Tab-separated table of C-alpha atoms in Angstrom:
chain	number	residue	atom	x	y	z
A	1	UNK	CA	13.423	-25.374	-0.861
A	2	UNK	CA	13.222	-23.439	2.181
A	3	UNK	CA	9.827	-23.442	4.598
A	4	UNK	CA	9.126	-19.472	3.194
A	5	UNK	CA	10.149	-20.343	-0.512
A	6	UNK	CA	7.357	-23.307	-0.155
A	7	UNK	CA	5.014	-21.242	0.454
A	8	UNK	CA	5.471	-18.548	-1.654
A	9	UNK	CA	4.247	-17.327	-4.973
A	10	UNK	CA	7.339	-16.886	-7.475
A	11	UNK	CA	5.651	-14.663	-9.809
A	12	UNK	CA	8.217	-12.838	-11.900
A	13	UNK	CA	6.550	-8.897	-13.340
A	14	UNK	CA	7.988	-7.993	-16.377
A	15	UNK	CA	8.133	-4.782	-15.036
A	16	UNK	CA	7.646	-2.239	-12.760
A	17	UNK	CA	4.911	-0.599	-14.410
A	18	UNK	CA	2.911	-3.812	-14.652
A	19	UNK	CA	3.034	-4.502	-11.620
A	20	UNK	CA	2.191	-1.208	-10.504
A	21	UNK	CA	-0.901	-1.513	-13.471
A	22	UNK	CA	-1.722	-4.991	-11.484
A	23	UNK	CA	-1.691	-3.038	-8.417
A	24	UNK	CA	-4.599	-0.505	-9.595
A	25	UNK	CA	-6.381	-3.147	-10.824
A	26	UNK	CA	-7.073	-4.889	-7.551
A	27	UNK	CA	-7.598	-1.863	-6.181
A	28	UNK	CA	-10.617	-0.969	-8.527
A	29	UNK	CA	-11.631	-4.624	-7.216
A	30	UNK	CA	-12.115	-3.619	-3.672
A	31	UNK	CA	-13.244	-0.047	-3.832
A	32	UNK	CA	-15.906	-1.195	-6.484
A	33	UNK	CA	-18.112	1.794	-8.344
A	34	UNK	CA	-20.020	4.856	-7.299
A	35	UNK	CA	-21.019	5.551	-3.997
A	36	UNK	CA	-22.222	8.389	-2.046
A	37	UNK	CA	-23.047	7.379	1.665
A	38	UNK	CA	-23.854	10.215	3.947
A	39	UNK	CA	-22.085	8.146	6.648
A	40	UNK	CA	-19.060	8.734	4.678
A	41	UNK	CA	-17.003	11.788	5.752
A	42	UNK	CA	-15.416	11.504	1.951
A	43	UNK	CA	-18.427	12.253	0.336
A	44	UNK	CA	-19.299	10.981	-3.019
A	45	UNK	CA	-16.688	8.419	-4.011
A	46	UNK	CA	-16.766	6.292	-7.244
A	47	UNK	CA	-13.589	3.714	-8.395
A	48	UNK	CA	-12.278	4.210	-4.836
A	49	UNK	CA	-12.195	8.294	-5.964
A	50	UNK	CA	-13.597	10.990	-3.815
A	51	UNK	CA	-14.956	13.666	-5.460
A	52	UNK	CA	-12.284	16.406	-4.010
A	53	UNK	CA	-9.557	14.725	-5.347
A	54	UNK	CA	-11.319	14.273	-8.547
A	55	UNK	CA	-11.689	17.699	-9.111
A	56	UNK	CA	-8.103	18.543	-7.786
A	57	UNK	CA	-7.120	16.667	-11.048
A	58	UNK	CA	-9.603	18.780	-12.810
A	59	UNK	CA	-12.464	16.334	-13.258
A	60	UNK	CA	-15.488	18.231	-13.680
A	61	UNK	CA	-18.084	15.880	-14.641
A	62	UNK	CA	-20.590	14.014	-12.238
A	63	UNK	CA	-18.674	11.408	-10.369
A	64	UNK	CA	-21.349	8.857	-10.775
A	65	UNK	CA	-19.237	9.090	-14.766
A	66	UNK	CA	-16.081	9.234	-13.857
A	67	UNK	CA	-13.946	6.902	-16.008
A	68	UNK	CA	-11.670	4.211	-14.542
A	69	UNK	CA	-9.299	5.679	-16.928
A	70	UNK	CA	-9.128	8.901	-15.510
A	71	UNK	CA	-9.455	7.468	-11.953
A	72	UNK	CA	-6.335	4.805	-12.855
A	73	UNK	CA	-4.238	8.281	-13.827
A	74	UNK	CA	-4.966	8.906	-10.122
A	75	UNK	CA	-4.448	6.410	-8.541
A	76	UNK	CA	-1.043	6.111	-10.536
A	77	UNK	CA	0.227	9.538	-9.810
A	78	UNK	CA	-1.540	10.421	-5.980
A	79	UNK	CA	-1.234	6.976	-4.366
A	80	UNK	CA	1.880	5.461	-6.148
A	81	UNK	CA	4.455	7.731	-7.814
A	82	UNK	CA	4.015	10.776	-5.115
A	83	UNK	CA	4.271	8.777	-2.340
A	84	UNK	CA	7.461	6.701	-3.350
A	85	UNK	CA	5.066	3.485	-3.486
A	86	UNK	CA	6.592	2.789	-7.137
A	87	UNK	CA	10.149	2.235	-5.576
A	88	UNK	CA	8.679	-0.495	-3.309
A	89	UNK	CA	6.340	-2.461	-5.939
A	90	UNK	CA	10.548	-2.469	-7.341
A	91	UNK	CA	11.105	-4.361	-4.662
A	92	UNK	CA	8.539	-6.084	-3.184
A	93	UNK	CA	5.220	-6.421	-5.467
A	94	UNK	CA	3.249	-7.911	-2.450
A	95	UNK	CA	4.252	-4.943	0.148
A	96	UNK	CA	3.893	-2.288	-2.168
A	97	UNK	CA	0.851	-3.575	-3.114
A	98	UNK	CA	-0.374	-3.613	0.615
A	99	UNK	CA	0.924	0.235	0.835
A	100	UNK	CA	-0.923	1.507	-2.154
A	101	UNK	CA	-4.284	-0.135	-0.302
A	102	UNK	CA	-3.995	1.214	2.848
A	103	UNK	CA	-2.834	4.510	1.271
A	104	UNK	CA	-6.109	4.330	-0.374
A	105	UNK	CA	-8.356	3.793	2.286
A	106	UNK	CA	-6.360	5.671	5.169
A	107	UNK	CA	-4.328	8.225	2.708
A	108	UNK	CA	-0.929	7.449	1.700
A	109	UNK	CA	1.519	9.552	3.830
A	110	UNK	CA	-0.174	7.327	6.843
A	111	UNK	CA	0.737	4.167	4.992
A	112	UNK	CA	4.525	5.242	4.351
A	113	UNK	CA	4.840	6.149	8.310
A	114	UNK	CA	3.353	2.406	8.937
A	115	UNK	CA	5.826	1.339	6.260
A	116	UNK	CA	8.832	2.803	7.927
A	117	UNK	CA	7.314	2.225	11.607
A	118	UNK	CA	7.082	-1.410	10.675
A	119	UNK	CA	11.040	-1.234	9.300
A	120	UNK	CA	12.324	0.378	12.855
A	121	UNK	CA	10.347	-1.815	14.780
A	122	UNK	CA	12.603	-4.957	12.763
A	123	UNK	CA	16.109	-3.511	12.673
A	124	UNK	CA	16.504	-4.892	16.439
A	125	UNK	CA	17.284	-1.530	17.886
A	126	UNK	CA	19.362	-0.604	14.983
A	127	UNK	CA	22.004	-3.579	15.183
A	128	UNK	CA	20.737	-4.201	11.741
A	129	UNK	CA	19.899	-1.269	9.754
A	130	UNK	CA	20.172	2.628	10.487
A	131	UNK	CA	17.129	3.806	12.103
A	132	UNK	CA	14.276	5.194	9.505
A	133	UNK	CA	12.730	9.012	9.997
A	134	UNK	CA	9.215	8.529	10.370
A	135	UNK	CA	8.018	11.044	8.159
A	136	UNK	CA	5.484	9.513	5.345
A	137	UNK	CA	8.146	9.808	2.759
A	138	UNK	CA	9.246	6.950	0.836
A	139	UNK	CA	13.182	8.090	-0.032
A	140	UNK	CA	16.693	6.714	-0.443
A	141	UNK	CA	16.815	5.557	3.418
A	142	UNK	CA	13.337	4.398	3.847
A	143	UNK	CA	14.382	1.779	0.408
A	144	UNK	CA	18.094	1.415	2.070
A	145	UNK	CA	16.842	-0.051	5.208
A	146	UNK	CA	14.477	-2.279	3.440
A	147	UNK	CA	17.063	-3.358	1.242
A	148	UNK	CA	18.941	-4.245	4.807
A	149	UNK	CA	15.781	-6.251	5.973
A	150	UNK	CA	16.232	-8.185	3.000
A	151	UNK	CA	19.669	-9.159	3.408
A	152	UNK	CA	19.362	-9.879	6.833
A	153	UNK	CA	16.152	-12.164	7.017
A	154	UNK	CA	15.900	-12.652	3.052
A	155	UNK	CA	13.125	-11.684	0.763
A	156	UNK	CA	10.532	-13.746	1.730
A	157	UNK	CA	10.585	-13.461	4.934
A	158	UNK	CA	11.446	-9.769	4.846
A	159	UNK	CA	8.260	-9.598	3.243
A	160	UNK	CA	6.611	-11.553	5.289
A	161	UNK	CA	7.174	-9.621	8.739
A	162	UNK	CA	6.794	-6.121	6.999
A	163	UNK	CA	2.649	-7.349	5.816
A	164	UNK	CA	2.050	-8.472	9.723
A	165	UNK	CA	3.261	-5.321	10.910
A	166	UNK	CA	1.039	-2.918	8.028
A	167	UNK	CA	-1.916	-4.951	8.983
A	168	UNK	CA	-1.416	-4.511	12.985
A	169	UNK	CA	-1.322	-0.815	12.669
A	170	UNK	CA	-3.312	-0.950	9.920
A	171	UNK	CA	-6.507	-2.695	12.271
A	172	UNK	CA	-5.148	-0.499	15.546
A	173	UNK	CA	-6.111	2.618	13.109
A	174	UNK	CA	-9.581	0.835	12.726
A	175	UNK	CA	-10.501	0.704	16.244
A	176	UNK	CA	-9.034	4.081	17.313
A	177	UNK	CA	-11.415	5.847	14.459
A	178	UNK	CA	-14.968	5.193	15.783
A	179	UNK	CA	-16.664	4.545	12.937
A	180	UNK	CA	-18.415	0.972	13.089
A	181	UNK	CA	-20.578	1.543	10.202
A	182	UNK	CA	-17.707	0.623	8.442
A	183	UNK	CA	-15.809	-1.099	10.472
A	184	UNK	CA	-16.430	-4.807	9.310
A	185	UNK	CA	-16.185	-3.910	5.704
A	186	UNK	CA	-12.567	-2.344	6.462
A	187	UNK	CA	-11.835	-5.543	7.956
A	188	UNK	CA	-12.850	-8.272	5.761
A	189	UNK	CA	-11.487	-6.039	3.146
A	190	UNK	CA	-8.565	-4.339	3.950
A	191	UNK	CA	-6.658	-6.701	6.215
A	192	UNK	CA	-4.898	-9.580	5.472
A	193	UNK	CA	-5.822	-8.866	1.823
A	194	UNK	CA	-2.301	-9.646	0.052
A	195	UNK	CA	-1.594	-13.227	1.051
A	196	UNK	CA	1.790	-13.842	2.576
A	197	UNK	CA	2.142	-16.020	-0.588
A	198	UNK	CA	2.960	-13.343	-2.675
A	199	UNK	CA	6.098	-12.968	-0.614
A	200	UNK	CA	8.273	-14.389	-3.184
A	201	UNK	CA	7.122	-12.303	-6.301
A	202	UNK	CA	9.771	-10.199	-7.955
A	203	UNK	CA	10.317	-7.760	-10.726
A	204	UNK	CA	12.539	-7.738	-13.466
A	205	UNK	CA	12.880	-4.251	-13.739
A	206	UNK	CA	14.225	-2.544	-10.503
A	207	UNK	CA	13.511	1.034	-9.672
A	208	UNK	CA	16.512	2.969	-9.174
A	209	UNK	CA	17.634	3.336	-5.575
């Protein structure tokens, strides 16, 4: 057993869509319930929610009641399915688990360009996969040249590099925002928070390329 496969979780999902249900899940257990922080440029927030994009899904009740339900159905649809996130829990449970948190927090099309940043910055100047458009959408050649990583520096370690990389821009978008109010919650919270151990999960049921 290799150094990576050692240290690696080898949790098979039955699927993609319980992974993806895992996924929400530990979301709800970092963004926690209602909040409404006047600090907070998103306003009133509650399941990790803000109210705008509660009402964009036509949520008219105070947010303070919003049901995790209805908030799940969001999370599914805005910050997984719409962004392409789905095709990489497929692949990876542990990165697309890390893209659908930072698209939380820092909105998803950010995430993706991180995502595909992360997979030009490890193709060694294209000698081992085409070149990625950086343009926050997770399609056929964004999956392709993770598919390459994978071949070339196998799963877990594919894995592996790709995490690093989302948390170093990840903390760089930290410091460049100015906030410190929230700073050291983002932190503790947000980086480093899927384990490099969950490199070697898989899914039985891959998404379709």
């Amino acid at each position: 057993m290799s150094g990576d496969a050692g240290r690696s979780s080898f949790k098979a999902w039955a699927s993609v869509a319980a992974a993806v249900a895992a996924t929400v899940v530990a979301v709800f257990g970092i963004e926690g319930g209602f909040v409404n922080d006047p600090k907070d440029p998103g306003g009133a927030t509650n399941h990790g929610i803000t109210e705008q994009v509660a009402r964009a899904h036509g949520y008219q009740g105070a947010m303070q009641d919003l049901p995790k339900a209805v908030a799940a159905d969001i999370y599914t649809q805005d910050y997984i399915r719409k962004p392409g996130f789905d095709r990489v829990i497929a692949l990876s449970p542990a990165v697309g688990h890390k893209l659908v948190d930072a698209g939380v927090n820092a909105g998803p099309v950010r995430a993706a360009r991180w995502y595909q940043e992360a997979l030009n910055l490890l193709n060694r100047g294209g000698k081992d996969y085409v070149k990625v458009a950086v343009d926050g959408q997770i399609g056929a050649q964004t999956i392709a040249a993770y598919r390459a990583l994978e071949r070339k520096r196998g799963r877990v370690k594919a894995c592996e590099l790709t995490l690093k990389l989302l948390d170093v821009q990840q903390g760089a978008h930290y410091m460049q925002l100015g906030m410190p109010s929230f700073t050291v919650g983002w932190v503790d919270n947000r980086l480093g928070n899927v384990p490099l151990a969950r490199c070697g999960e898989s899914v039985a049921e891959k998404a379709a390329p």
